[in-house]
Short mmCIF file of C-alpha atoms (C1' of nucleotides) in Angstrom, two decimals:
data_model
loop_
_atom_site.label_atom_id
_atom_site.label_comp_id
_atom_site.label_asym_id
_atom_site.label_seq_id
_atom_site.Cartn_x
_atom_site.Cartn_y
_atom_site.Cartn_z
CA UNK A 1 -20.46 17.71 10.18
CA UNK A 2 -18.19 20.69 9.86
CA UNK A 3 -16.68 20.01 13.31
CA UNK A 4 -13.33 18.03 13.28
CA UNK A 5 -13.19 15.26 14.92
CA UNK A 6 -12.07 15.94 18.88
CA UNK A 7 -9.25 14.04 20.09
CA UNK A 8 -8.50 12.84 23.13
CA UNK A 9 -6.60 14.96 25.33
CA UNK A 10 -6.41 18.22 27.42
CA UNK A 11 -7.20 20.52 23.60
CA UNK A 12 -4.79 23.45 22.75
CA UNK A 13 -5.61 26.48 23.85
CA UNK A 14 -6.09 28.63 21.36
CA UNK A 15 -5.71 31.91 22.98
CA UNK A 16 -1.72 30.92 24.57
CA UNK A 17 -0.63 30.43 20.57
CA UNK A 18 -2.60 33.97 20.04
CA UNK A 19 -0.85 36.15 22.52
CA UNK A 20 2.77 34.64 21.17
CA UNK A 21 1.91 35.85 17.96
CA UNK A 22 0.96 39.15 18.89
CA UNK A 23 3.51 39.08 21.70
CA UNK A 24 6.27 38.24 19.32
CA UNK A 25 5.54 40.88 16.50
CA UNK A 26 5.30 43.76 18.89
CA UNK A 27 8.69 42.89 20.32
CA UNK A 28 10.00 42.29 17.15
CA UNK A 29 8.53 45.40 15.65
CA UNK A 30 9.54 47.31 18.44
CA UNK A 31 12.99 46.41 19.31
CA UNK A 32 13.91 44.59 16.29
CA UNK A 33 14.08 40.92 15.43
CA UNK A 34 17.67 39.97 16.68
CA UNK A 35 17.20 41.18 20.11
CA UNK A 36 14.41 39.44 21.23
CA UNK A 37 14.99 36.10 22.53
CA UNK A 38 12.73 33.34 23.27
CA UNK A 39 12.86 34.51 26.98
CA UNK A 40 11.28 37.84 26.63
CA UNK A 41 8.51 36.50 23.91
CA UNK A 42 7.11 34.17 26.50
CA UNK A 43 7.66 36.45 29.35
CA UNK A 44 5.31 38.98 27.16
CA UNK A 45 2.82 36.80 26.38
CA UNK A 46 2.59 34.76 29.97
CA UNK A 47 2.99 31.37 29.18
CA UNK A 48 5.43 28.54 29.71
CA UNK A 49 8.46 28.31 27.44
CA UNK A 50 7.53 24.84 26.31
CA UNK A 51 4.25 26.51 25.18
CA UNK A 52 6.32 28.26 22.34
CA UNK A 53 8.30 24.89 21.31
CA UNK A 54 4.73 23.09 21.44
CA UNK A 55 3.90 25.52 18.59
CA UNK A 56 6.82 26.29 16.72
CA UNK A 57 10.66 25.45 16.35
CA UNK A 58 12.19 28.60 15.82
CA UNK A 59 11.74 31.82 16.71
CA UNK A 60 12.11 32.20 13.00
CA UNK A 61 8.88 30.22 12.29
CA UNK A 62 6.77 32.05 14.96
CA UNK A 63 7.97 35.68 13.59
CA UNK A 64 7.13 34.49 10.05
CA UNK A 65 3.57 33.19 10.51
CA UNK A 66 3.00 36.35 13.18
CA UNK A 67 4.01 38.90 9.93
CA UNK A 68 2.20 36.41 7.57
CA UNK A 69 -1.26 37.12 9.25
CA UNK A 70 -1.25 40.56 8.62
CA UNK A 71 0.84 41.32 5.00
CA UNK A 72 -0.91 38.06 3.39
CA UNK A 73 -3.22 40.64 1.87
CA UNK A 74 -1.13 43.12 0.96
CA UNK A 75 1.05 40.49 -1.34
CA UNK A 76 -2.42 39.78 -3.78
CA UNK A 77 -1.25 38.98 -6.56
CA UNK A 78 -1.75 41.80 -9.48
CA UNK A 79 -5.27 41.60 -10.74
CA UNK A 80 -5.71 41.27 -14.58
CA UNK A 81 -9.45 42.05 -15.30
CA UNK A 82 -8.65 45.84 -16.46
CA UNK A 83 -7.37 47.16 -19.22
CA UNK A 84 -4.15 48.57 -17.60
CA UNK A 85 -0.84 47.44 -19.28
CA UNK A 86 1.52 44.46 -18.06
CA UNK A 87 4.22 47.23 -17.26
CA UNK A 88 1.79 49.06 -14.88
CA UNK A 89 0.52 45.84 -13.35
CA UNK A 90 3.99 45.08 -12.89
CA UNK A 91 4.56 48.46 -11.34
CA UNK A 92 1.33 48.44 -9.41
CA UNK A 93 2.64 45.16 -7.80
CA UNK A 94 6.02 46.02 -6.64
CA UNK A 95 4.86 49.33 -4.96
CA UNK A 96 2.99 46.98 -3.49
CA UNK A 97 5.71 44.68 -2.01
CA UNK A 98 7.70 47.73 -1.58
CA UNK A 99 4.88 49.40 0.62
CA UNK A 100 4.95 46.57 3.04
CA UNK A 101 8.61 46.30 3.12
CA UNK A 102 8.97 50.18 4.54
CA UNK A 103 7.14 48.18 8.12
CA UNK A 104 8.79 45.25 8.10
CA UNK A 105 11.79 45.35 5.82
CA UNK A 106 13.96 44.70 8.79
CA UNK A 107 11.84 41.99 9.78
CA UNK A 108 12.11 40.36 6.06
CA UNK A 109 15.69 40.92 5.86
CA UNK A 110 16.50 39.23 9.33
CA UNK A 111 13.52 35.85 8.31
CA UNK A 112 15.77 35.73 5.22
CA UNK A 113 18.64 35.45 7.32
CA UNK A 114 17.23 32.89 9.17
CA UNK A 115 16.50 31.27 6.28
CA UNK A 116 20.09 30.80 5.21
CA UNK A 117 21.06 28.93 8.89
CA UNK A 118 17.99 26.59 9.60
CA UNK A 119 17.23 24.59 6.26
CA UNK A 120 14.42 23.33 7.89
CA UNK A 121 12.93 27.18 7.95
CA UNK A 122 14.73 27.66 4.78
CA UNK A 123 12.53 24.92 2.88
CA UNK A 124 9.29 26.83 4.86
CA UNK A 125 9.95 30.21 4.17
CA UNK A 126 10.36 29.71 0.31
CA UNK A 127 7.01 27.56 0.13
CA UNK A 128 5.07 30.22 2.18
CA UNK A 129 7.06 33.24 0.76
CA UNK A 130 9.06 33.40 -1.96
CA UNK A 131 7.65 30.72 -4.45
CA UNK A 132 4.30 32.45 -4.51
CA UNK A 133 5.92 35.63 -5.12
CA UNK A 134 8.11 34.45 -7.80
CA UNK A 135 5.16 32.69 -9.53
CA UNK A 136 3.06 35.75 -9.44
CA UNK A 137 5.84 37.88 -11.21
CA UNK A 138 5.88 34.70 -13.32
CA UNK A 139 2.52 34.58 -14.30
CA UNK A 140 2.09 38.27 -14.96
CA UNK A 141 5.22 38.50 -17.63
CA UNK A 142 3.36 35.20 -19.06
CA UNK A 143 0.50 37.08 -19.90
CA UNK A 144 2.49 39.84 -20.88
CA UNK A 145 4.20 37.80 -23.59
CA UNK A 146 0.42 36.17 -24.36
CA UNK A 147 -1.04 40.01 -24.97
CA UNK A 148 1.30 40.75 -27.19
CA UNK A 149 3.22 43.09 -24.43
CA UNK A 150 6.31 41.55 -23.84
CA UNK A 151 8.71 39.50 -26.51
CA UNK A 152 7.77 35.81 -25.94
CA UNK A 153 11.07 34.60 -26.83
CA UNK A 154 12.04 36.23 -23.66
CA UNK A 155 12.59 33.75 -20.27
CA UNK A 156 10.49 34.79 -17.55
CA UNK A 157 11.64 32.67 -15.28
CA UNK A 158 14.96 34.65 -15.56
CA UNK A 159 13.20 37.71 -15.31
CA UNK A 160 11.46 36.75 -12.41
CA UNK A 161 14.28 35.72 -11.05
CA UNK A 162 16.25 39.03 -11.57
CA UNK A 163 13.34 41.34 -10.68
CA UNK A 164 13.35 39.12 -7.28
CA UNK A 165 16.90 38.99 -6.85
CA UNK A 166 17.13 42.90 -7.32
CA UNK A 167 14.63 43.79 -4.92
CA UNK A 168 16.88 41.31 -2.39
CA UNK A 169 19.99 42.75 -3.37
CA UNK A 170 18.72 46.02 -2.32
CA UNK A 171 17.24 45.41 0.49
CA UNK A 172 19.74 42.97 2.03
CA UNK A 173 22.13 45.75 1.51
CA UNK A 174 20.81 48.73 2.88
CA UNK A 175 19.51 50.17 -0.07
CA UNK A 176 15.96 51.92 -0.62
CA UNK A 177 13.36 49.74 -2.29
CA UNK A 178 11.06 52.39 -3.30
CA UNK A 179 8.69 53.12 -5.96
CA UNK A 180 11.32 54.58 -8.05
CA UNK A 181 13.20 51.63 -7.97
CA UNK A 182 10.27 49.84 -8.89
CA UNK A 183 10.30 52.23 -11.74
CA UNK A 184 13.29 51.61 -13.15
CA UNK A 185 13.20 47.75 -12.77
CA UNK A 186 9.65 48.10 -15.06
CA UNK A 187 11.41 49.63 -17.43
CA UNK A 188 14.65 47.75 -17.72
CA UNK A 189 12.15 44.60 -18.23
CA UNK A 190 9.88 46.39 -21.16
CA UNK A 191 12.66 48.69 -22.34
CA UNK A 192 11.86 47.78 -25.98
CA UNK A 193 8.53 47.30 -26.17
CA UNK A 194 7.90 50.97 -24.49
CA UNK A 195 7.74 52.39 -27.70
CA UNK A 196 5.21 50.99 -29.24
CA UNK A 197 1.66 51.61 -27.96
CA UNK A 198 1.13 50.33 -24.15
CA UNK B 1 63.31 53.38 6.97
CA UNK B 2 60.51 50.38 6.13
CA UNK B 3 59.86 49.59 9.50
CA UNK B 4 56.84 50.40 11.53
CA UNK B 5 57.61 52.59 14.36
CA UNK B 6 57.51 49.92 17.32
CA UNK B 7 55.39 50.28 19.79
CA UNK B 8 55.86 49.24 23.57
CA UNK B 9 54.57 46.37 25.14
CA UNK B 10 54.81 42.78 24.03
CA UNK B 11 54.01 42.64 20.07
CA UNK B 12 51.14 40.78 18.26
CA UNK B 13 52.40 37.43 17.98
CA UNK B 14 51.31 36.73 13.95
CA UNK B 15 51.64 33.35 14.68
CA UNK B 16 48.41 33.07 16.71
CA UNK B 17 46.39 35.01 14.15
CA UNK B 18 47.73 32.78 11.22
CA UNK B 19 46.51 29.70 13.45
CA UNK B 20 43.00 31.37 13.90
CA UNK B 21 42.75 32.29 10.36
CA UNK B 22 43.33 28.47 9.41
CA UNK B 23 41.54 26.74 12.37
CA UNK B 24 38.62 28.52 11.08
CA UNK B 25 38.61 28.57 7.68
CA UNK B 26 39.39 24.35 7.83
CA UNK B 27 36.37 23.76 10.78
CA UNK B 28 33.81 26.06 8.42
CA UNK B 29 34.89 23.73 5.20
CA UNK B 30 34.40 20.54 6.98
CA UNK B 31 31.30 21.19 9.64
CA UNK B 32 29.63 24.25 7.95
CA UNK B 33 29.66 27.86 9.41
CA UNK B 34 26.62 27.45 11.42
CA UNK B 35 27.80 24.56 13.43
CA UNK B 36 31.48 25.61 14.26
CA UNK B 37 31.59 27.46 17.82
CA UNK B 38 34.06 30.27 18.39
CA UNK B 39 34.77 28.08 21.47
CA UNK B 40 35.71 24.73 18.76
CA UNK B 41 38.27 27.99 16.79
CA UNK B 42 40.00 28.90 19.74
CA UNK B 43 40.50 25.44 20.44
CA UNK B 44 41.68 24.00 17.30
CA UNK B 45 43.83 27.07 16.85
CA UNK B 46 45.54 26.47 20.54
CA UNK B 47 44.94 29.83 21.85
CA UNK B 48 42.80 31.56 24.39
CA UNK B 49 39.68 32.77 23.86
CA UNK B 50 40.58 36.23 24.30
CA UNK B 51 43.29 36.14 21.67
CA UNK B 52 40.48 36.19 18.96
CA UNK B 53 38.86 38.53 20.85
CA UNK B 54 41.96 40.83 20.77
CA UNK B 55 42.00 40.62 16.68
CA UNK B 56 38.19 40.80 15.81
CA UNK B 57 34.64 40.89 16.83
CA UNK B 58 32.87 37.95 15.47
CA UNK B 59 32.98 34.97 14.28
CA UNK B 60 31.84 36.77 11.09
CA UNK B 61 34.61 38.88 10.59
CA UNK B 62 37.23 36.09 11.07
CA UNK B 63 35.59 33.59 8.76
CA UNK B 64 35.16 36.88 6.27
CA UNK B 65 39.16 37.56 5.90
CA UNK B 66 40.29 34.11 6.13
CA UNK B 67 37.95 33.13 2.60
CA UNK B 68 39.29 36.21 1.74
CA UNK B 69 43.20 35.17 1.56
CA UNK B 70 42.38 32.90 -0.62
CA UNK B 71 39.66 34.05 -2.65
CA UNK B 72 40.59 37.59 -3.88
CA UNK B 73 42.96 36.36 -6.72
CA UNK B 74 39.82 34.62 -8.04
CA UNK B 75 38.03 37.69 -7.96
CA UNK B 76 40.29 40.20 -10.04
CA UNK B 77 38.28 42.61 -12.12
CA UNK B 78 37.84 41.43 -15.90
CA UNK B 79 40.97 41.62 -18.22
CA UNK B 80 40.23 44.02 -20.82
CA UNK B 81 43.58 43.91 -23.45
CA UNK B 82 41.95 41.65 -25.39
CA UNK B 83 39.78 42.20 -28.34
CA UNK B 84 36.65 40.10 -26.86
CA UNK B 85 33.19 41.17 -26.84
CA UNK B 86 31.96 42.18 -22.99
CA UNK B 87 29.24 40.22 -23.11
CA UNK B 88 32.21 37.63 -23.08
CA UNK B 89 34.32 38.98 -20.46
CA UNK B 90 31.41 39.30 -18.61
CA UNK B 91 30.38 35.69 -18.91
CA UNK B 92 33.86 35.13 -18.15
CA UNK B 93 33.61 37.09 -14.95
CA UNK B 94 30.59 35.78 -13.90
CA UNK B 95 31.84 32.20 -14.74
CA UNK B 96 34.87 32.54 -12.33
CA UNK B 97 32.64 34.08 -9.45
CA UNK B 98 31.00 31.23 -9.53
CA UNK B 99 33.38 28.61 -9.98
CA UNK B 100 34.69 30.07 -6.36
CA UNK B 101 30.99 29.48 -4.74
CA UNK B 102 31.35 25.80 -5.67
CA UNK B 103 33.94 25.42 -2.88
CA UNK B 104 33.02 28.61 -0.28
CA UNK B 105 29.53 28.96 -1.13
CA UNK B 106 27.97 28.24 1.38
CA UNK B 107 30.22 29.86 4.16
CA UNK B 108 29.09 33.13 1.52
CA UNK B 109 25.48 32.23 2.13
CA UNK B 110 26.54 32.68 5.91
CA UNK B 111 28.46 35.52 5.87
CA UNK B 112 25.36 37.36 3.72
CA UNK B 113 23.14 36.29 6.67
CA UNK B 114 25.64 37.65 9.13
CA UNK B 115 25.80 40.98 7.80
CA UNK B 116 21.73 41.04 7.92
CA UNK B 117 22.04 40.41 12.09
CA UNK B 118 25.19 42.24 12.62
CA UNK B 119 25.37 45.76 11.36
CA UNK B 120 28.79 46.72 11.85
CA UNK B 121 29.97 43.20 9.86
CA UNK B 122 27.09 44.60 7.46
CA UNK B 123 29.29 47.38 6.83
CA UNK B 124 33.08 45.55 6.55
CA UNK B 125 30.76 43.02 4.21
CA UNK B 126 29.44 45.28 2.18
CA UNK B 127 32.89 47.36 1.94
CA UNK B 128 35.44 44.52 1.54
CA UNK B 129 33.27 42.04 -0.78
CA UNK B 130 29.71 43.51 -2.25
CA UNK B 131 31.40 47.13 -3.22
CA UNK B 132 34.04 45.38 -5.52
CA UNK B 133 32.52 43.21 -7.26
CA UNK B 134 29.39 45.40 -8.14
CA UNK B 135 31.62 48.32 -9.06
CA UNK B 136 33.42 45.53 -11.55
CA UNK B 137 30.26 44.71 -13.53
CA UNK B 138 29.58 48.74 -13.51
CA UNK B 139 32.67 49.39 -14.89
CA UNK B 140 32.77 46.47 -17.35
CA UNK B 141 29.04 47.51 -18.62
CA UNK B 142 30.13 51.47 -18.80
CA UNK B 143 33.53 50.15 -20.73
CA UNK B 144 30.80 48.34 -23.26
CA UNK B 145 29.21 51.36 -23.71
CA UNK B 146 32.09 53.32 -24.59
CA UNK B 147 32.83 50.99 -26.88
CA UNK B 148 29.21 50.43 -28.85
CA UNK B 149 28.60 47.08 -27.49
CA UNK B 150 25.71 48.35 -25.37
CA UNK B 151 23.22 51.44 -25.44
CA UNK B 152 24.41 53.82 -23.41
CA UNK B 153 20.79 54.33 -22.42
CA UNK B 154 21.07 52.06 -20.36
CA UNK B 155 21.45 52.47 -16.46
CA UNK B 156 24.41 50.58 -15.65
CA UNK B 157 23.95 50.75 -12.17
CA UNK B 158 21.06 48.73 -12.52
CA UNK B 159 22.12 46.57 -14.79
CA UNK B 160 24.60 45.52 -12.22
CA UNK B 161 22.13 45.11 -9.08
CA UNK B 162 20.12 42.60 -11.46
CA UNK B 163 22.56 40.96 -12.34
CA UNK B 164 24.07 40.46 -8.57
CA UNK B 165 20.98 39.71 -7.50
CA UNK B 166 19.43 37.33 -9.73
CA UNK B 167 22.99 35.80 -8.28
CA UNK B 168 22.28 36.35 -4.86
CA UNK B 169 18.68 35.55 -5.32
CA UNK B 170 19.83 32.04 -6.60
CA UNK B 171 22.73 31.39 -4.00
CA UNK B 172 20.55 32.25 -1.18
CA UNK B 173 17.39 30.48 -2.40
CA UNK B 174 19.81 26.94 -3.46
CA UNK B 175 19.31 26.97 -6.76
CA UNK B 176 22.24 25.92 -8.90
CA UNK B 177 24.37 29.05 -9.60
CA UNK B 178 26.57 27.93 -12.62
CA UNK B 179 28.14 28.43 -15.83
CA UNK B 180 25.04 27.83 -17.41
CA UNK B 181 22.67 30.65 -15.44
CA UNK B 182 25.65 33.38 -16.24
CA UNK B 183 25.03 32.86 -19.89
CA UNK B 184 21.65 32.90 -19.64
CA UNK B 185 22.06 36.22 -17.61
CA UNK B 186 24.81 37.90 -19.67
CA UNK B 187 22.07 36.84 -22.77
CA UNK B 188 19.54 39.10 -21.33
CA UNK B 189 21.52 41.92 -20.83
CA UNK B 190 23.21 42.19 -23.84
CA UNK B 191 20.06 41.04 -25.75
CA UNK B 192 19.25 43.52 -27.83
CA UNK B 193 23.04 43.55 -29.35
CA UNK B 194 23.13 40.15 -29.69
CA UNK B 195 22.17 40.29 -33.34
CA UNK B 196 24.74 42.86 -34.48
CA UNK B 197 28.39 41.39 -34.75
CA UNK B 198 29.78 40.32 -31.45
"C1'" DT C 1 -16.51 7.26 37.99
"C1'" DT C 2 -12.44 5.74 36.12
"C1'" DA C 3 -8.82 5.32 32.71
"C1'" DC C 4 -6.45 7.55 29.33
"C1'" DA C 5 -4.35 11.07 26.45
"C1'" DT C 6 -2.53 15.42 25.73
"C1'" DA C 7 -1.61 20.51 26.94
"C1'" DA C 8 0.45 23.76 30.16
"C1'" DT C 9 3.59 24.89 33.62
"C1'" DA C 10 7.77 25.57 36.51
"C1'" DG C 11 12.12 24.47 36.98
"C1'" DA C 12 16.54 22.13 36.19
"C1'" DC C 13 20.27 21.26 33.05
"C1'" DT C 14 24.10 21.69 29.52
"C1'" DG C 15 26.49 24.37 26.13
"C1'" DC C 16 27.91 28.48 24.06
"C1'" DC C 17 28.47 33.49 23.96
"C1'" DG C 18 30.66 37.73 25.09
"C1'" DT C 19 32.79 40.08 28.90
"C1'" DC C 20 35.73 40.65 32.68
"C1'" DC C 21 39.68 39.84 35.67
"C1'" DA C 22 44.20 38.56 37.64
"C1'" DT C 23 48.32 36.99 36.18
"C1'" DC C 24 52.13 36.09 33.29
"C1'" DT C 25 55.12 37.34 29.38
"C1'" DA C 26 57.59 40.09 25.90
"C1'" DT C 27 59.29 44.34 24.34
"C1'" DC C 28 60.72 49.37 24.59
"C1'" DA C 29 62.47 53.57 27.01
"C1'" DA C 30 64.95 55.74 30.65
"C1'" DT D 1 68.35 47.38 35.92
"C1'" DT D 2 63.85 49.33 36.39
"C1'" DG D 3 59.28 50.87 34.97
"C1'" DA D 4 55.77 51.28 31.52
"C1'" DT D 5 53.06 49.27 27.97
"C1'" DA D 6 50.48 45.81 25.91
"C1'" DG D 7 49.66 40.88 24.17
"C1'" DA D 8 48.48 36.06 25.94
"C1'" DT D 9 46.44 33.02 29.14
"C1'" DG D 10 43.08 30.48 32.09
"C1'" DG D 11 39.22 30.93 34.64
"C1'" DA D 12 34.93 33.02 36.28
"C1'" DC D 13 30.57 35.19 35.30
"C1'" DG D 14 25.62 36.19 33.74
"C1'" DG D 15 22.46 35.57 29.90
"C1'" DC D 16 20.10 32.95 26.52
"C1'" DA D 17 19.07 28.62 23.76
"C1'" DG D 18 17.11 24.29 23.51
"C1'" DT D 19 16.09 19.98 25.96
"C1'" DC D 20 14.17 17.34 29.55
"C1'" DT D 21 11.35 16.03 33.71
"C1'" DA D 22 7.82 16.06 37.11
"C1'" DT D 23 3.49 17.89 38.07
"C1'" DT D 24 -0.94 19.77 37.27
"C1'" DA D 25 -4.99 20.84 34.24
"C1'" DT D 26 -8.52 19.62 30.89
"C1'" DG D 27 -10.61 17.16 27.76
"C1'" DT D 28 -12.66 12.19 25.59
"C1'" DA D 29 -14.09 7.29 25.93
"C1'" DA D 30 -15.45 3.15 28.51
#
DNA sequence: TTACATAATAGACTGCCGTCCATCTATCAA
DNA sequence: TTGATAGATGGACGGCAGTCTATTATGTAA
């Protein structure tokens, strides 16, 4: 009953879609993601070049879900169930995103690129990427406001949003994104409920 | 006494460069920046292929100072004679920034990806466009300081990458950027000295 | 077995890029 | 006038992208 039902036909082979994946984020980890073409992904992983375009339209979408199988983990969203405050949460999670960034930060900045020419991988990469992150940030000022943390006549949607766009600004311009930045964006965001009790 | 020592050798003709600068500034309004081939500039302009060549790099760097010819004016730092409130002339500011993405927008969302794939545009970018403007909203949030509209605990610095970002965040993830997000923005930051007299 | 459907492959094809080259043209200096 | 310098031009070139086609491989259903 768990099996899916088998359709006619000569069935993909799992292994060719494998060994792009791998084949593409060791290139693109290795010599960076704007010199490695199409060309050299399938020479690497010994298939056909129609093999790739059976699987994905861009070399965009193939990076993405290659980096996606490995830092899905790493973007959990902050856990709630201890007593920390909203501000450390907040902190915990950034280092977080910030951790991952110091590996493939030049991968992220050159997917967001990518993003901005093909709106068809635009509309994917915010679904898969940036919406969830957003809505996590979201979420955790939410509760913030809820525990009595953070002013609830504050927008965090807008915070979100500038937490977000700050951590793109920086990175899309050469910048650190560090955990002192991370820092001082916590802080900017609770600035004046830091006085009172965390 | 004004003239440039001449050099030997058959001078720039400005004529071609003009052309270039127009060719492509008209194609990228009409088709989009993505779609309009450095081949499709050469030929609208009338010139050879190596005449762009001869004046820049990329297609980047082209597209980059013709906006810019007509853009700058809208771009001058705040006015500061006046007796408004910053949060005001910062609204202002923001207001007119993006009153100019209405029409170039876009072609900005493609020169912020082309800076991500090219680093040497990354650079002229970053030095003829992001420097500016970021050192404006620094200087117009120290000026505030000085003058008691804002703590001057606060980092201005960052003050200014949030508030780029949560602009860049929204250009480059097509969300509306207008008059209506830089109050809501210029609200935050000043929020705490919102109550005392403006 | 046979018919059918779909994946995988190799290779051809067009279009654009960025570079290179030979040639022509415009200006300055001697 | 002559030679040197440098911009402008058209054309050629190799490399990659993305599409297409013919052929072969591998499965299901009758």
């Amino acid at each position: 009953m768990g099996d899916i039902a088998k359709k006619a036909g000569r069935p993909i082979n799992p292994e060719a879609g494998e060994a792009l994946r791998s084949a593409a984020l060791r290139l693109v980890r290795e010599e960076g993601y704007e010199k490695v073409s199409i060309s050299a992904i399938v020479k690497e992983a010994g298939v056909a070049r129609q093999t790739l375009y059976n699987r994905w339209d861009t070399k965009a979408e193939l990076v993405l879900e290659a980096v996606f199988e490995e830092t899905a983990r790493q973007a959990a969203p902050p856990t709630d169930d201890r007593d920390l405050p909203y501000a450390r949460l907040l902190a915990d999670f950034l280092q977080r995103i910030f951790a991952h960034l110091e590996r493939d930060g030049d991968t992220m900045r050159a997917l967001i690129a990518a993003a901005q020419q093909d709106p068809s991988f635009g509309n994917a990469f915010h679904q898969k990427f940036v919406a969830p992150r957003e809505a996590m940030v979201t979420d955790l000022l939410r509760r913030a406001q809820a525990a009595g943390q953070l002013d609830p006549a504050r927008d965090a949607d807008l915070l979100s949003q500038l937490i977000h766009g700050a951590l793109w600004y920086r990175l899309l311009n050469d910048k650190p994104v560090d955990a002192d930045f991370a820092c001082q964006v916590v802080a900017e965001v609770f600035r004046t409920e830091m006085s009172s009790g965390n």
